[in-house]
Short mmCIF file of C-alpha atoms in Angstrom, two decimals:
data_model
loop_
_atom_site.label_atom_id
_atom_site.label_comp_id
_atom_site.label_asym_id
_atom_site.label_seq_id
_atom_site.Cartn_x
_atom_site.Cartn_y
_atom_site.Cartn_z
CA MET A 1 0.00 0.00 0.00
CA LYS A 2 1.34 3.33 -1.03
CA THR A 3 1.90 6.02 1.52
CA ARG A 4 -0.67 8.72 1.16
CA LYS A 5 0.71 12.10 0.21
CA SER A 6 -0.79 15.45 1.01
CA LYS A 7 -2.55 17.14 -1.83
CA HIS A 8 -1.05 20.42 -0.66
CA THR A 9 2.59 21.34 -0.92
CA ILE A 10 4.38 24.23 0.79
CA THR A 11 6.64 26.15 -1.47
CA PRO A 12 10.23 26.84 -0.43
CA THR A 13 9.44 30.54 -0.23
CA LEU A 14 6.77 30.01 2.37
CA LYS A 15 9.04 27.67 4.34
CA ARG A 16 11.73 30.34 4.45
CA GLN A 17 9.24 32.92 5.64
CA ALA A 18 7.96 30.63 8.40
CA ARG A 19 11.42 29.78 9.74
CA VAL A 20 12.39 31.68 12.92
CA THR A 21 15.73 32.12 14.66
CA VAL A 22 16.77 30.69 18.00
CA GLU A 23 16.68 34.19 19.48
CA SER A 24 13.05 34.58 18.42
CA LYS A 25 12.16 31.35 20.20
CA ARG A 26 13.88 32.60 23.36
CA LEU A 27 12.01 35.89 23.17
CA HIS A 28 8.78 33.94 22.84
CA ARG A 29 9.62 32.10 26.08
CA GLY A 30 10.29 35.35 27.94
CA PRO A 31 12.74 38.21 28.41
CA LYS A 32 14.65 36.41 31.16
CA THR A 33 15.35 33.40 28.95
CA PHE A 34 16.46 35.73 26.17
CA ASP A 35 18.80 37.70 28.46
CA LEU A 36 20.44 34.60 29.89
CA ALA A 37 21.27 33.13 26.46
CA GLY A 38 21.62 36.39 24.55
CA TYR A 39 24.55 38.70 23.95
CA SER A 40 27.48 38.20 26.30
CA GLN A 41 30.28 40.77 26.57
CA PRO A 42 33.77 39.27 26.89
CA ARG A 43 35.51 40.35 30.11
CA ASP A 44 39.10 40.68 31.18
CA LEU A 45 40.69 40.19 34.61
CA THR A 46 40.58 43.93 35.36
CA TYR A 47 38.27 46.45 37.02
CA ILE A 48 37.77 50.22 37.13
CA ASP A 49 38.28 51.82 40.55
CA ALA A 50 36.51 54.85 42.02
CA THR A 51 38.94 57.25 40.32
CA GLY A 52 38.21 55.79 36.85
CA ALA A 53 41.55 54.00 36.49
CA GLU A 54 41.68 50.43 35.18
CA LYS A 55 43.49 48.03 37.50
CA PRO A 56 44.18 44.27 37.44
CA ILE A 57 42.14 41.96 39.64
CA VAL A 58 44.63 40.14 41.81
CA PRO A 59 43.76 37.68 44.60
CA GLY A 60 42.06 39.44 47.49
CA VAL A 61 40.56 42.29 45.45
CA CYS A 62 37.08 40.90 44.78
CA PHE A 63 35.05 38.15 46.46
CA GLU A 64 31.89 36.82 44.84
CA ALA A 65 29.14 34.76 46.46
CA ASP A 66 25.98 33.06 45.30
CA ASP A 67 23.54 30.49 46.60
CA MET A 68 22.77 27.01 45.40
CA HIS A 69 20.52 24.24 46.72
CA LEU A 70 22.34 21.13 47.80
CA ASN A 71 21.10 18.34 45.58
CA GLU A 72 21.91 15.79 48.28
CA PRO A 73 19.60 15.71 51.34
CA PHE A 74 20.92 14.87 54.80
CA TRP A 75 19.63 14.44 58.35
CA ILE A 76 20.40 16.25 61.58
CA ASP A 77 19.26 15.87 65.20
CA TRP A 78 16.22 18.10 65.57
CA PRO A 79 14.20 18.07 68.83
CA ASP A 80 10.96 19.61 67.60
CA SER A 81 7.58 18.04 68.32
CA ALA A 82 5.90 20.26 65.70
CA ASP A 83 7.83 18.63 62.85
CA PRO A 84 6.38 15.22 61.86
CA CYS A 85 9.76 13.67 61.10
CA ALA A 86 11.48 15.02 64.23
CA ALA A 87 8.55 14.05 66.46
CA ARG A 88 8.72 10.43 65.31
CA HIS A 89 12.44 9.84 64.72
CA GLY A 90 14.20 12.67 66.60
CA VAL A 91 15.90 13.86 63.39
CA ARG A 92 14.85 15.97 60.43
CA ALA A 93 15.71 15.75 56.75
CA PHE A 94 17.17 18.90 55.24
CA ARG A 95 18.15 20.19 51.86
CA ALA A 96 20.30 23.13 52.85
CA GLN A 97 21.28 26.26 51.00
CA LEU A 98 24.99 26.35 50.16
CA ILE A 99 26.59 29.80 49.89
CA PRO A 100 30.10 29.41 48.44
CA TRP A 101 32.60 32.29 48.25
CA ILE A 102 35.08 32.59 45.40
CA ASP A 103 38.04 34.89 44.84
CA ILE A 104 37.88 36.37 41.33
CA GLY A 105 41.61 37.06 41.11
CA SER A 106 42.54 33.37 41.51
CA ALA A 107 39.24 31.52 40.77
CA ARG A 108 39.62 29.78 44.15
CA PHE A 109 36.80 28.88 46.54
CA VAL A 110 37.86 30.55 49.79
CA ALA A 111 34.92 29.62 52.05
CA TYR A 112 31.32 28.42 52.15
CA SER A 113 28.31 28.63 54.45
CA LEU A 114 25.41 26.23 55.00
CA VAL A 115 21.99 27.69 55.84
CA LEU A 116 19.43 25.35 57.42
CA ARG A 117 15.87 26.66 57.64
CA TYR A 118 12.41 25.10 57.61
CA SER A 119 11.60 26.74 54.29
CA ASP A 120 15.05 25.91 52.84
CA ALA A 121 15.40 29.60 51.90
CA TYR A 122 18.04 32.02 53.19
CA ARG A 123 17.47 35.59 54.36
CA ALA A 124 19.40 38.85 54.51
CA LYS A 125 20.53 38.06 58.08
CA ASP A 126 22.02 34.80 56.83
CA ILE A 127 24.01 36.76 54.26
CA ARG A 128 25.28 39.13 56.98
CA TRP A 129 26.27 36.13 59.07
CA ALA A 130 28.16 34.61 56.11
CA ILE A 131 29.96 37.90 55.42
CA ASN A 132 30.92 38.13 59.08
CA GLN A 133 32.42 34.64 59.02
CA VAL A 134 34.36 35.28 55.80
CA PHE A 135 35.81 38.60 56.98
CA HIS A 136 37.08 37.12 60.25
CA SER A 137 38.31 33.79 58.85
CA VAL A 138 39.71 34.80 55.43
CA GLY A 139 40.03 38.59 55.42
CA VAL A 140 38.41 41.73 54.02
CA PRO A 141 38.54 42.20 50.23
CA GLU A 142 38.23 45.53 48.49
CA VAL A 143 34.99 44.67 46.66
CA LEU A 144 32.10 42.24 47.12
CA ARG A 145 30.04 41.33 44.05
CA PHE A 146 26.55 39.91 44.51
CA GLU A 147 23.38 39.37 42.53
CA HIS A 148 20.11 41.16 43.23
CA GLY A 149 17.20 39.99 45.38
CA ALA A 150 18.08 39.28 49.00
CA TRP A 151 21.69 40.26 48.28
CA GLU A 152 20.72 43.91 47.84
CA ALA A 153 18.57 44.13 50.98
CA LYS A 154 19.07 47.02 53.36
CA ASP A 155 20.78 44.82 55.95
CA VAL A 156 23.38 43.84 53.34
CA GLU A 157 23.83 47.25 51.75
CA GLU A 158 24.65 48.76 55.16
CA ILE A 159 27.97 46.93 55.09
CA GLY A 160 29.02 48.69 51.90
CA ALA A 161 27.82 52.09 53.15
CA ASP A 162 31.21 52.62 54.78
CA SER A 163 33.72 52.59 51.90
CA ARG A 164 36.56 52.22 54.39
CA LEU A 165 35.40 48.68 55.12
CA CYS A 166 34.38 47.25 51.75
CA ARG A 167 32.55 48.22 48.56
CA ILE A 168 29.55 46.23 47.29
CA THR A 169 28.57 45.97 43.62
CA HIS A 170 25.83 43.93 41.91
CA ALA A 171 25.92 42.01 38.65
CA GLN A 172 23.06 42.80 36.30
CA THR A 173 22.69 39.22 35.01
CA SER A 174 23.98 35.80 35.98
CA LYS A 175 26.40 36.01 33.04
CA GLY A 176 28.09 38.91 34.81
CA LYS A 177 29.12 36.58 37.65
CA PHE A 178 32.10 34.31 37.22
CA ILE A 179 30.93 32.14 40.10
CA GLU A 180 28.11 30.69 37.96
CA ASN A 181 30.67 28.85 35.84
CA ARG A 182 32.49 27.55 38.92
CA LEU A 183 29.23 26.38 40.50
CA ASN A 184 28.59 24.11 37.51
CA HIS A 185 32.00 22.57 38.09
CA LEU A 186 31.24 22.16 41.80
CA GLN A 187 27.86 20.52 41.09
CA LYS A 188 29.56 17.86 38.97
CA ALA A 189 32.02 17.07 41.75
CA LEU A 190 29.24 16.80 44.35
CA ALA A 191 27.17 14.46 42.16
CA LEU A 192 29.69 11.61 42.33
CA ASP A 193 28.19 10.00 45.45
CA GLY A 194 25.02 9.90 47.56
CA VAL A 195 21.32 10.36 46.84
CA HIS A 196 20.65 13.30 44.55
CA LEU A 197 17.36 15.05 43.89
CA GLY A 198 18.59 16.83 40.75
CA ARG A 199 19.09 20.47 39.89
CA LYS A 200 15.49 20.79 38.67
CA ARG A 201 12.29 20.04 40.57
CA GLY A 202 11.33 16.38 40.20
CA GLU A 203 14.30 15.55 37.98
CA PHE A 204 14.88 12.15 39.63
CA GLU A 205 11.49 10.68 40.49
CA GLU A 206 12.50 7.91 42.92
CA ALA A 207 14.85 10.14 44.89
CA ASN A 208 12.23 12.90 45.18
CA LYS A 209 9.59 10.42 46.37
CA LEU A 210 11.97 9.17 49.05
CA TRP A 211 12.71 12.77 50.07
CA LEU A 212 9.02 13.61 50.53
CA VAL A 213 8.33 10.41 52.47
CA CYS A 214 11.19 11.13 54.89
CA ARG A 215 10.08 14.73 55.36
CA ASP A 216 6.62 13.49 56.37
CA GLY A 217 8.13 11.11 58.93
CA ARG A 218 6.92 7.92 57.26
CA LYS A 219 10.52 6.73 56.93
CA ASP A 220 13.62 7.32 59.01
CA PRO A 221 16.03 9.63 57.12
CA ARG A 222 19.01 7.97 58.81
CA GLN A 223 18.30 4.80 56.84
CA HIS A 224 18.52 6.53 53.46
CA PHE A 225 20.47 9.80 53.72
CA CYS A 226 23.85 10.74 55.15
CA SER A 227 24.42 12.98 58.18
CA LEU A 228 25.39 16.65 58.21
CA ALA A 229 28.99 15.77 59.13
CA GLU A 230 29.25 13.47 56.11
CA VAL A 231 27.83 16.14 53.80
CA THR A 232 30.28 18.79 54.99
CA SER A 233 33.19 16.40 54.47
CA ARG A 234 32.02 15.77 50.90
CA ILE A 235 31.69 19.50 50.27
CA ASP A 236 35.23 20.03 51.57
CA ALA A 237 36.55 17.32 49.25
CA ALA A 238 34.67 18.74 46.24
CA LEU A 239 35.99 22.25 46.88
CA ALA A 240 39.53 20.93 47.27
CA PHE A 241 39.17 19.17 43.91
CA CYS A 242 37.94 22.36 42.19
CA ASN A 243 40.69 24.47 43.75
CA ASN A 244 43.43 22.13 42.51
CA ASP A 245 42.05 21.51 39.03
CA PRO A 246 44.11 23.60 36.53
CA LEU A 247 42.12 26.07 34.40
CA GLU A 248 42.68 26.72 30.72
CA GLY A 249 40.50 29.39 29.14
CA ASP A 250 40.51 32.93 27.83
CA VAL A 251 40.86 34.56 31.27
CA TYR A 252 42.58 31.90 33.36
CA ASN A 253 45.29 29.98 31.49
CA ALA A 254 48.86 28.74 31.73
CA ALA A 255 50.29 31.67 29.75
CA ARG A 256 48.88 34.21 32.21
CA ALA A 257 50.02 32.10 35.17
CA ARG A 258 53.61 32.19 33.86
CA GLU A 259 53.41 35.90 33.12
CA LEU A 260 51.96 37.05 36.44
CA TYR A 261 53.09 34.47 38.98
CA GLY A 262 55.82 32.37 37.38
CA LEU A 263 53.78 29.15 37.54
CA ASP A 264 53.40 26.56 34.79
CA VAL A 265 49.62 26.16 35.09
CA TRP A 266 46.76 28.21 36.51
CA ASN A 267 46.09 26.24 39.66
CA PRO A 268 43.65 28.33 41.77
CA ASP A 269 45.09 27.08 45.06
CA ASP A 270 48.70 27.82 44.07
CA ILE A 271 47.82 31.24 42.64
CA TRP A 272 46.00 32.23 45.85
CA HIS A 273 48.73 31.15 48.25
CA ARG A 274 51.48 32.65 46.08
CA HIS A 275 49.91 36.12 46.13
CA VAL A 276 48.30 36.17 49.58
CA GLY A 277 51.52 34.91 51.14
CA GLN A 278 53.22 38.11 49.96
CA HIS A 279 50.20 40.40 50.30
CA PRO A 280 47.99 39.14 53.16
CA LEU A 281 44.42 40.36 53.46
CA ARG A 282 43.67 42.73 56.27
CA GLN A 283 41.46 41.75 59.18
CA PRO A 284 38.52 43.95 60.24
CA THR A 285 39.27 46.31 63.10
CA LEU A 286 37.35 46.23 66.34
CA GLU A 287 35.19 49.16 65.30
CA GLU A 288 34.55 47.68 61.83
CA SER A 289 33.50 44.27 63.12
CA TRP A 290 30.11 45.50 64.35
CA ARG A 291 29.02 46.43 60.81
CA VAL A 292 28.99 42.78 59.72
CA GLN A 293 27.26 41.30 62.76
CA PRO A 294 24.03 39.49 61.78
CA GLU A 295 21.88 41.04 64.55
CA ILE A 296 21.72 44.81 65.10
CA ARG A 297 19.13 46.32 67.45
CA VAL A 298 18.52 49.74 69.02
CA VAL A 299 17.69 49.35 72.71
CA SER A 300 17.78 51.46 75.88
CA VAL A 301 20.14 50.96 78.81
CA SER A 302 18.35 49.54 81.83
CA GLY A 303 19.83 48.43 85.13
CA GLY A 304 23.39 48.71 83.89
CA LEU A 305 22.70 46.19 81.11
CA VAL A 306 21.33 45.99 77.59
CA SER A 307 19.03 43.11 76.65
CA ILE A 308 17.85 41.84 73.27
CA ARG A 309 15.12 39.32 72.62
CA CYS A 310 15.65 37.15 69.51
CA GLU A 311 12.47 35.33 68.59
CA GLU A 312 14.26 33.27 65.97
CA PHE A 313 16.54 31.74 68.62
CA GLY A 314 13.88 31.81 71.33
CA ALA A 315 16.20 33.45 73.85
CA ARG A 316 17.06 36.78 75.47
CA TYR A 317 20.63 38.01 75.59
CA TRP A 318 22.16 40.36 78.19
CA PHE A 319 25.39 42.32 77.82
CA PHE A 320 27.38 44.48 80.24
CA HIS A 321 29.91 47.28 79.79
CA GLU A 322 31.26 49.75 82.33
CA GLU A 323 30.42 52.67 80.03
CA LEU A 324 26.72 51.88 80.47
CA ALA A 325 26.98 53.40 83.98
CA ARG A 326 28.25 56.64 82.47
CA LEU A 327 25.48 56.70 79.88
CA GLY A 328 22.73 56.02 82.39
CA THR A 329 19.33 54.35 82.23
CA GLY A 330 17.29 55.27 79.17
CA TRP A 331 20.24 56.04 76.88
CA LYS A 332 19.66 54.50 73.44
CA VAL A 333 22.47 52.38 72.01
CA LYS A 334 22.80 50.19 68.95
CA VAL A 335 23.77 46.63 69.89
CA ALA A 336 25.43 44.44 67.23
CA PHE A 337 26.20 40.77 67.93
CA ASP A 338 25.92 37.21 66.66
CA PRO A 339 23.12 35.27 68.41
CA ALA A 340 24.78 32.02 67.37
CA ASP A 341 28.01 33.04 69.14
CA PRO A 342 27.18 35.48 71.97
CA GLU A 343 30.38 34.64 73.85
CA ARG A 344 32.28 36.93 71.47
CA GLY A 345 30.40 39.86 73.01
CA ALA A 346 28.39 42.68 71.48
CA ALA A 347 29.44 45.99 69.98
CA LEU A 348 27.84 49.10 71.48
CA ILE A 349 27.26 52.13 69.25
CA ASN A 350 25.74 55.41 70.33
CA ALA A 351 22.22 55.93 68.97
CA GLU A 352 21.45 59.26 70.68
CA PRO A 353 21.56 62.39 68.47
CA ARG A 354 24.44 64.70 69.27
CA ASP A 355 22.09 67.62 69.90
CA GLY A 356 19.58 65.47 71.80
CA ALA A 357 18.44 66.39 75.28
CA ARG A 358 19.82 63.17 76.78
CA ASN A 359 23.23 63.35 75.09
CA ARG A 360 25.05 65.31 77.82
CA LEU A 361 28.37 63.68 76.85
CA GLY A 362 28.35 65.06 73.30
CA LEU A 363 28.78 61.65 71.66
CA ARG A 364 28.41 61.53 67.90
CA GLU A 365 25.54 59.39 66.61
CA GLY A 366 27.07 56.16 65.40
CA GLU A 367 30.18 56.56 67.57
CA PHE A 368 31.71 53.30 68.71
CA ILE A 369 31.51 52.84 72.51
CA GLY A 370 33.06 49.44 73.14
CA ILE A 371 32.59 45.66 73.25
CA ALA A 372 30.18 44.48 75.93
CA GLU A 373 30.63 41.13 77.61
CA PRO A 374 27.80 38.56 77.74
CA VAL A 375 25.90 38.03 80.99
CA ASP A 376 24.49 34.62 81.85
CA ASN A 377 21.53 33.79 84.05
CA VAL A 378 22.40 32.66 87.58
CA PRO A 379 20.41 30.47 90.01
CA GLN A 380 17.92 32.08 92.38
CA PHE A 381 19.93 30.98 95.43
CA SER A 382 22.71 28.59 96.42
CA LEU A 383 22.61 26.05 99.26
CA ALA A 384 26.29 25.24 98.74
CA ASP A 385 27.48 28.82 99.37
CA ARG A 386 24.92 30.83 101.31
CA ARG A 387 27.09 33.91 101.48
CA ASN A 388 26.81 34.64 97.78
CA ALA A 389 24.37 33.01 95.38
CA GLU A 390 25.61 35.05 92.41
CA SER A 391 28.45 33.93 90.22
CA ARG A 392 31.87 35.48 90.73
CA ASP A 393 31.71 37.17 87.32
CA GLY A 394 28.33 38.67 88.14
CA PHE A 395 29.59 39.91 91.51
CA ASP A 396 32.59 41.56 89.86
CA ARG A 397 30.41 43.25 87.23
CA LYS A 398 28.05 44.53 89.89
CA SER A 399 30.97 45.85 91.96
CA ARG A 400 32.50 47.66 88.97
CA TYR A 401 29.15 49.13 87.98
CA GLN A 402 28.37 50.45 91.48
CA LYS A 403 31.88 51.83 91.93
CA LEU A 404 31.71 53.76 88.67
CA CYS A 405 28.23 55.09 89.49
CA ARG A 406 29.53 56.41 92.83
CA LEU A 407 32.52 58.04 91.14
CA LEU A 408 30.27 59.71 88.58
CA TYR A 409 27.96 60.83 91.39
CA ARG A 410 30.82 62.53 93.21
CA GLU A 411 31.90 64.32 90.04
CA ILE A 412 28.60 66.20 89.79
CA SER A 413 29.30 69.88 90.51
CA PRO A 414 26.74 72.58 91.42
CA PHE A 415 25.34 74.55 88.53
CA GLY A 416 27.43 77.61 87.63
CA ARG A 417 30.44 76.74 89.82
CA ARG A 418 33.69 74.93 89.22
CA GLN A 419 34.17 71.46 90.62
CA SER A 420 37.09 72.59 92.81
CA ALA A 421 34.95 75.32 94.39
CA ALA A 422 32.06 73.02 95.25
CA LYS A 423 31.34 72.45 98.93
CA THR A 424 29.39 69.48 100.21
CA THR A 425 27.28 69.53 103.32
CA HIS A 426 26.50 66.30 105.14
CA HIS A 427 23.74 66.01 107.71
CA ILE A 428 24.18 63.03 110.03
CA ARG A 429 21.25 61.94 112.18
CA ASP A 430 21.39 59.29 114.87
CA GLY A 431 17.65 58.65 115.06
CA ARG A 432 17.25 60.33 118.50
CA GLY A 433 16.87 63.91 117.34
CA ASN A 434 20.61 64.72 117.18
CA VAL A 435 21.86 66.27 113.91
CA ALA A 436 25.49 67.03 112.98
CA GLU A 437 26.31 69.27 110.02
CA ILE A 438 29.71 68.77 108.30
CA LYS A 439 30.90 70.99 105.44
CA GLN A 440 33.88 69.99 103.33
CA GLY A 441 36.76 72.48 103.37
CA GLN A 442 35.52 74.21 106.53
CA GLN A 443 36.27 73.86 110.19
CA ARG A 444 34.60 70.87 111.74
CA PRO A 445 31.60 72.03 113.81
CA ALA A 446 30.92 71.06 117.38
CA ALA A 447 28.64 68.16 118.10
CA PRO A 448 24.97 69.09 118.48
CA GLU A 449 23.56 69.31 121.97
CA SER A 450 21.23 66.52 122.99
CA ARG A 451 17.94 67.13 124.69
CA HIS A 452 19.40 66.10 128.05
CA ALA A 453 22.34 68.46 127.61
CA ALA A 454 20.06 71.37 126.73
CA GLY A 455 18.03 70.78 129.86
CA ALA A 456 21.17 70.79 131.99
CA SER A 457 22.23 74.16 130.55
CA GLU A 458 18.90 75.73 131.44
CA ARG A 459 19.44 74.58 135.02
CA GLY A 460 22.88 76.21 135.04
CA GLY A 461 24.85 72.98 134.78
CA GLN A 462 27.65 72.38 132.29
CA SER A 463 26.52 70.18 129.43
CA THR A 464 28.42 67.25 128.09
CA GLY A 465 28.64 68.90 124.65
CA GLN A 466 30.34 71.92 126.21
CA ARG A 467 32.90 69.80 128.09
CA ASN A 468 33.79 67.58 125.09
CA GLU A 469 33.64 69.43 121.77
CA ARG A 470 33.65 66.55 119.35
CA LYS A 471 31.32 65.01 116.82
CA PRO A 472 28.72 62.46 117.97
CA SER A 473 30.16 59.07 118.77
CA LYS A 474 29.34 56.07 116.62
CA PRO A 475 26.03 54.55 117.75
CA THR A 476 26.06 51.17 119.43
CA ARG A 477 24.48 48.08 117.99
CA ARG A 478 21.32 48.68 120.03
CA SER A 479 20.88 52.23 118.73
CA ASN A 480 19.22 53.16 115.45
CA PRO A 481 21.47 53.27 112.36
CA LEU A 482 22.72 56.55 110.94
CA PHE A 483 20.91 58.11 108.00
CA ALA A 484 23.12 60.26 105.75
CA THR A 485 21.86 62.78 103.20
CA VAL A 486 23.92 64.98 100.94
CA ASP A 487 22.89 68.52 100.02
CA TYR A 488 24.63 70.58 97.35
#
């Protein structure tokens, strides 16, 4: 039987008119698809600084970071009765967000962060926490390059507000970030072992079904997935592989490695250590460290302490600094710290306007005050040591605070007079009607006459106060205690 042919034929001219280009198909899918696969401008290993001069990008100049979902799920101990998996098995299955950091000058992965949340999505505070860890463990680069979205949130942009610390720039598209190419290489290295869900939703059907069953608690994740410790060890091995794999391309190649660093191949690890060994990255100063802390709150001083309630961690944190006694209760300060590591202390920054009514010290708004030490809760009382139920650290803090408050109290001078010219008058009462008045810098007055002595004078007798001109003796244990008041 012959194959039936269509009675209609399309001429070559019509076929040519109906043919569309690949770019037209991408535009039909959407502008984002067209931008990602459209025109790409070749780039060199240079940058333009604030003065307009073009400079080479050497290791330590620019760090770039991006996020990626781990394709391999893992389990972690998670005591939470609200989660179905944790309530039944005591563990929870996670698919964490991996935030790797790469140095553009050497193409080396310098650090990474893992973010574990219920929604598997990171926030601006997580980015601040990652920046804080990178600055203190690796060093401070000149420029940070991020994408948009959460990476340009206000909490992140505040770090780049001070150009003395670090500049922040944003790539317009994913093609403008070199880290995208390195992430593809990292994904291949991580896919060599374990259970993988795929880079797209539902890519591997059996693995995704197992993932959903474990999340619901119907199966124990420990029987199918690896632990967090095993995942981190695999990430470390994959990053070590990428950092020691020689690169050969238009930007990173053997010819440039010989020209710039005298090496035969462009090995990211060797390039980094060769340059950073001669030009180490600077560490953030004490005053700069507060700008990259993940938690920053404005609170008022109360009781010689500052306290911050973090709902995310379900805890309240207290911090102490001697300067809080000088500021006084009610003074507003900005407290910057890491709730995950409160033992490192908290930075205190003045939040009172310079011309404010409370700012009697003339502190500039945003002026660094100091690093406050953490304060722990202590038991209500102690049966082992009844003399002092407080901890020794708490007793020392209390002693320092009270001593400084007394010193500041004595420094108060009367309005309109110099401190050296101030005179203090003390009235001492013994609870029986006797009052002694003592003025600093003046001759000590005679002791006041008691009621019995006054009666003896009226009868012509010599009173005890007249025979012994001295101040009242210290009361005995059976007498009432002295009450002292100070008048200025």
